[in-house]
Amino acid sequence: MNKRMVSIIQELSNLEKKIGIADLAAKYEVSQRTVRNDINAINDMLKAHKLIELKLEKGGKIIRDRSFHEILHYIDDKDFYDYKLSKEERKKIAAVLLINSSGFITLLDIAEHMSVSRATVISDLDEIKAYIKKGNLGVLSHANKGLRVEGKESDKRIFLMKLVSFNPESEEQDVVGKQIAIDYGIKDVLGKILYEQEHVYESFLNDHSFQKMLAYLIIMTNRIQQGEYIETREKKKNSKYEMAESILKYVGQYCHMIVTEDEVFFLSELLSFGRYIKQKKSDKLFQTI
């Protein structure tokens, strides 16, 4: 749950107050569609705890049962923590949203995702564009469609990879890293594939390089599943080409996706920049993030 949904639940718990979809949309400076999505999520929670769901009357008025306030017992204390993003965090999260979008994204979409006003995003926009430009990328503006990032796919992935702050000692990531829209459910499998190929090719990445390569594989998988492939690379094999080819063979099989030769060449380039340690096969313990 995000802080807006928690706030809506608190608002609706005042049963004497008449509240409609339009009222909540105006208060939180989001679209009515977003509020309806929040209401659907709240209903899922009510249903899970066998409580009576919210109903919408014609005109958007929200009807709640007298027992609605009981839902407050099922909200964790951490959900009430009102975390406010810093300007630096807003800039980075907006950059991630823009890069991860396969098409145009509006300022309102960015604002709603961060639970801030559209005016706040407009105020940050020049800094967001300048930040993205540092990654050799540009931002295209369209009057009716919104914004879109233009540039090489390789630069986009490297930009995202640099923003992921994985801590090998913890499952937690920083607030910016969490915004990268990737399927963390596959991280264990991808980590195992990388670990096994280290042993096959006797090329053992140190902990930092292992975590970075795992981050890349997750980002790569997400991007390919969106239909975003690496641009044409120079067809020059290096010492890590076979390792990269083997890694992506298994990734492609597990994720049911086509992996191009250019993807192999780019991964081999990244692997060649990794830091390695001399180690016997039996010495290295498998770690996941």
CSV table of C-alpha atoms in Angstrom, one decimal, residues 30-226:
chain,number,residue,atom,x,y,z
A,30,VAL,CA,-4.6,12.5,-9.2
A,31,SER,CA,-7.0,11.3,-11.9
A,32,GLN,CA,-10.4,9.7,-11.0
A,33,ARG,CA,-9.1,6.6,-12.7
A,34,THR,CA,-6.3,6.4,-10.2
A,35,VAL,CA,-8.7,6.8,-7.3
A,36,ARG,CA,-10.9,4.0,-8.8
A,37,ASN,CA,-7.8,1.8,-8.9
A,38,ASP,CA,-7.1,2.6,-5.3
A,39,ILE,CA,-10.7,1.7,-4.3
A,40,ASN,CA,-10.3,-1.6,-6.2
A,41,ALA,CA,-7.2,-2.4,-4.2
A,42,ILE,CA,-8.9,-1.5,-0.9
A,43,ASN,CA,-11.8,-3.8,-1.8
A,44,ASP,CA,-9.3,-6.6,-2.5
A,45,MET,CA,-8.0,-6.0,1.0
A,46,LEU,CA,-11.5,-5.9,2.5
A,47,LYS,CA,-12.4,-9.1,0.7
A,48,ALA,CA,-9.2,-10.8,2.0
A,49,HIS,CA,-10.2,-10.1,5.6
A,50,LYS,CA,-13.9,-11.0,5.0
A,51,LEU,CA,-15.1,-7.5,5.4
A,52,ILE,CA,-17.9,-5.8,3.4
A,53,GLU,CA,-16.5,-4.1,0.3
A,54,LEU,CA,-17.0,-0.5,-0.8
A,55,LYS,CA,-19.7,0.3,-3.3
A,56,LEU,CA,-19.9,3.2,-5.8
A,57,GLU,CA,-23.2,4.9,-6.5
A,58,LYS,CA,-24.1,6.7,-9.7
A,59,GLY,CA,-22.1,9.9,-9.7
A,60,GLY,CA,-19.1,8.3,-7.9
A,61,LYS,CA,-20.3,8.5,-4.3
A,62,ILE,CA,-18.5,5.9,-2.2
A,63,ILE,CA,-20.7,3.8,0.1
A,64,ARG,CA,-19.0,2.0,3.0
A,65,ASP,CA,-20.4,-0.4,5.6
A,66,ARG,CA,-20.4,0.5,9.3
A,67,SER,CA,-17.7,-2.1,9.8
A,68,PHE,CA,-15.3,-0.4,7.4
A,69,HIS,CA,-13.1,1.0,10.1
A,70,GLU,CA,-12.1,-2.5,11.1
A,71,ILE,CA,-9.7,-2.5,8.1
A,72,LEU,CA,-7.5,-0.2,10.1
A,73,HIS,CA,-6.5,-3.1,12.3
A,74,TYR,CA,-4.9,-4.8,9.3
A,75,ILE,CA,-2.6,-2.0,8.1
A,76,ASP,CA,1.0,-2.3,9.3
A,77,ASP,CA,2.5,0.5,11.3
A,78,LYS,CA,5.0,1.0,8.5
A,79,ASP,CA,2.1,1.9,6.1
A,80,PHE,CA,1.4,5.0,8.2
A,81,TYR,CA,5.0,6.2,7.8
A,82,ASP,CA,4.7,9.4,5.7
A,83,TYR,CA,7.8,9.2,3.6
A,84,LYS,CA,8.5,12.3,1.5
A,85,LEU,CA,10.9,11.9,-1.4
A,86,SER,CA,13.8,14.4,-1.6
A,87,LYS,CA,14.3,16.4,-4.8
A,88,GLU,CA,17.2,14.2,-5.7
A,89,GLU,CA,15.1,11.1,-5.3
A,90,ARG,CA,12.3,12.5,-7.3
A,91,LYS,CA,14.7,13.3,-10.1
A,92,LYS,CA,16.1,9.8,-10.2
A,93,ILE,CA,12.7,8.1,-9.9
A,94,ALA,CA,11.3,10.2,-12.7
A,95,ALA,CA,14.3,9.3,-14.9
A,96,VAL,CA,13.7,5.6,-14.2
A,97,LEU,CA,10.0,5.9,-15.1
A,98,LEU,CA,10.9,7.7,-18.4
A,99,ILE,CA,13.6,5.3,-19.4
A,100,ASN,CA,11.5,2.2,-18.5
A,101,SER,CA,8.5,3.4,-20.5
A,102,SER,CA,8.5,1.9,-23.9
A,103,GLY,CA,6.4,4.8,-25.2
A,104,PHE,CA,5.4,8.3,-24.1
A,105,ILE,CA,4.6,9.0,-20.4
A,106,THR,CA,2.8,12.1,-19.2
A,107,LEU,CA,3.8,14.4,-16.4
A,108,LEU,CA,0.6,13.4,-14.6
A,109,ASP,CA,1.6,9.7,-14.7
A,110,ILE,CA,5.0,10.6,-13.2
A,111,ALA,CA,3.4,12.7,-10.5
A,112,GLU,CA,0.8,10.1,-9.6
A,113,HIS,CA,3.5,7.4,-9.3
A,114,MET,CA,5.5,9.5,-6.8
A,115,SER,CA,2.4,10.9,-5.0
A,116,VAL,CA,3.3,14.5,-5.7
A,117,SER,CA,1.6,17.2,-7.7
A,118,ARG,CA,2.0,17.8,-11.4
A,119,ALA,CA,3.4,21.2,-10.6
A,120,THR,CA,6.2,19.6,-8.6
A,121,VAL,CA,7.2,17.5,-11.6
A,122,ILE,CA,7.1,20.5,-13.8
A,123,SER,CA,9.4,22.3,-11.4
A,124,ASP,CA,11.9,19.4,-11.4
A,125,LEU,CA,11.7,18.8,-15.2
A,126,ASP,CA,14.8,20.7,-16.3
A,127,GLU,CA,16.9,18.9,-13.7
A,128,ILE,CA,15.4,15.6,-14.7
A,129,LYS,CA,16.3,16.2,-18.4
A,130,ALA,CA,19.8,17.3,-17.5
A,131,TYR,CA,20.3,14.2,-15.3
A,132,ILE,CA,19.2,11.9,-18.2
A,133,LYS,CA,21.4,13.7,-20.6
A,134,LYS,CA,24.4,12.6,-18.5
A,135,GLY,CA,23.6,9.1,-19.5
A,136,ASN,CA,24.0,10.0,-23.3
A,137,LEU,CA,20.2,10.0,-23.6
A,138,GLY,CA,17.8,12.7,-24.6
A,139,VAL,CA,14.2,13.5,-23.7
A,140,LEU,CA,11.6,14.1,-26.5
A,141,SER,CA,8.6,16.2,-25.6
A,142,HIS,CA,5.2,15.9,-27.4
A,143,ALA,CA,2.4,18.3,-26.7
A,144,ASN,CA,-0.3,15.7,-26.6
A,145,LYS,CA,1.5,12.5,-25.7
A,146,GLY,CA,4.0,13.6,-23.0
A,147,LEU,CA,7.7,12.7,-22.7
A,148,ARG,CA,9.9,9.9,-24.1
A,149,VAL,CA,13.6,9.1,-23.7
A,150,GLU,CA,15.6,8.6,-26.9
A,151,GLY,CA,19.0,7.0,-27.2
A,152,LYS,CA,20.8,3.6,-27.5
A,153,GLU,CA,19.3,0.7,-25.6
A,154,SER,CA,22.7,-0.1,-24.2
A,155,ASP,CA,22.9,3.4,-22.7
A,156,LYS,CA,19.5,3.0,-21.2
A,157,ARG,CA,20.4,-0.3,-19.5
A,158,ILE,CA,23.7,1.0,-18.1
A,159,PHE,CA,21.8,4.0,-16.8
A,160,LEU,CA,19.3,1.8,-15.0
A,161,MET,CA,22.1,-0.6,-13.7
A,162,LYS,CA,23.9,2.3,-12.1
A,163,LEU,CA,20.8,3.3,-10.2
A,164,VAL,CA,20.3,-0.1,-8.7
A,165,SER,CA,22.0,-0.2,-5.3
A,166,PHE,CA,22.1,-3.9,-4.3
A,167,ASN,CA,23.4,-4.7,-0.8
A,168,PRO,CA,24.7,-8.3,-0.7
A,169,GLU,CA,24.0,-8.5,3.0
A,170,SER,CA,20.3,-7.5,2.8
A,171,GLU,CA,17.2,-8.0,0.7
A,172,GLU,CA,16.4,-4.3,1.0
A,173,GLN,CA,17.2,-1.8,-1.8
A,174,ASP,CA,17.1,1.9,-1.7
A,175,VAL,CA,14.0,3.9,-2.6
A,176,VAL,CA,15.3,4.6,-6.1
A,177,GLY,CA,16.3,1.1,-6.9
A,178,LYS,CA,12.8,-0.1,-6.0
A,179,GLN,CA,11.3,1.9,-8.8
A,180,ILE,CA,13.0,0.0,-11.5
A,181,ALA,CA,10.1,-2.1,-12.9
A,182,ILE,CA,11.7,-5.5,-12.9
A,183,ASP,CA,10.5,-8.9,-11.9
A,184,TYR,CA,12.5,-9.6,-8.8
A,185,GLY,CA,10.8,-13.0,-8.6
A,186,ILE,CA,13.3,-14.3,-11.1
A,187,LYS,CA,16.5,-13.0,-9.4
A,188,ASP,CA,17.2,-16.3,-7.7
A,189,VAL,CA,17.0,-18.2,-10.9
A,190,LEU,CA,19.2,-15.7,-12.8
A,191,GLY,CA,21.6,-15.7,-9.9
A,192,LYS,CA,21.9,-19.5,-10.0
A,193,ILE,CA,22.5,-19.4,-13.8
A,194,LEU,CA,25.3,-16.8,-13.4
A,195,TYR,CA,26.8,-18.8,-10.5
A,196,GLU,CA,26.8,-22.1,-12.4
A,197,GLN,CA,28.4,-20.5,-15.5
A,198,GLU,CA,31.1,-19.0,-13.3
A,199,HIS,CA,32.0,-22.5,-12.3
A,200,VAL,CA,31.7,-23.9,-15.8
A,201,TYR,CA,34.1,-21.3,-17.2
A,202,GLU,CA,36.1,-20.9,-14.0
A,203,SER,CA,35.7,-17.2,-14.1
A,204,PHE,CA,34.6,-16.1,-10.6
A,205,LEU,CA,33.3,-12.5,-10.3
A,206,ASN,CA,34.0,-10.8,-7.0
A,207,ASP,CA,30.9,-10.0,-4.9
A,208,HIS,CA,30.4,-6.4,-6.2
A,209,SER,CA,30.7,-7.5,-9.9
A,210,PHE,CA,28.5,-10.5,-9.3
A,211,GLN,CA,25.7,-8.3,-7.9
A,212,LYS,CA,26.1,-5.8,-10.8
A,213,MET,CA,25.9,-8.5,-13.4
A,214,LEU,CA,22.9,-10.0,-11.7
A,215,ALA,CA,21.3,-6.6,-11.7
A,216,TYR,CA,22.0,-6.3,-15.4
A,217,LEU,CA,20.5,-9.7,-16.2
A,218,ILE,CA,17.3,-8.8,-14.5
A,219,ILE,CA,17.1,-5.4,-16.2
A,220,MET,CA,17.9,-7.0,-19.6
A,221,THR,CA,15.2,-9.6,-19.1
A,222,ASN,CA,12.6,-7.0,-18.4
A,223,ARG,CA,13.7,-4.8,-21.3
A,224,ILE,CA,13.6,-7.7,-23.8
A,225,GLN,CA,10.1,-8.8,-22.5
A,226,GLN,CA,9.0,-5.2,-23.4
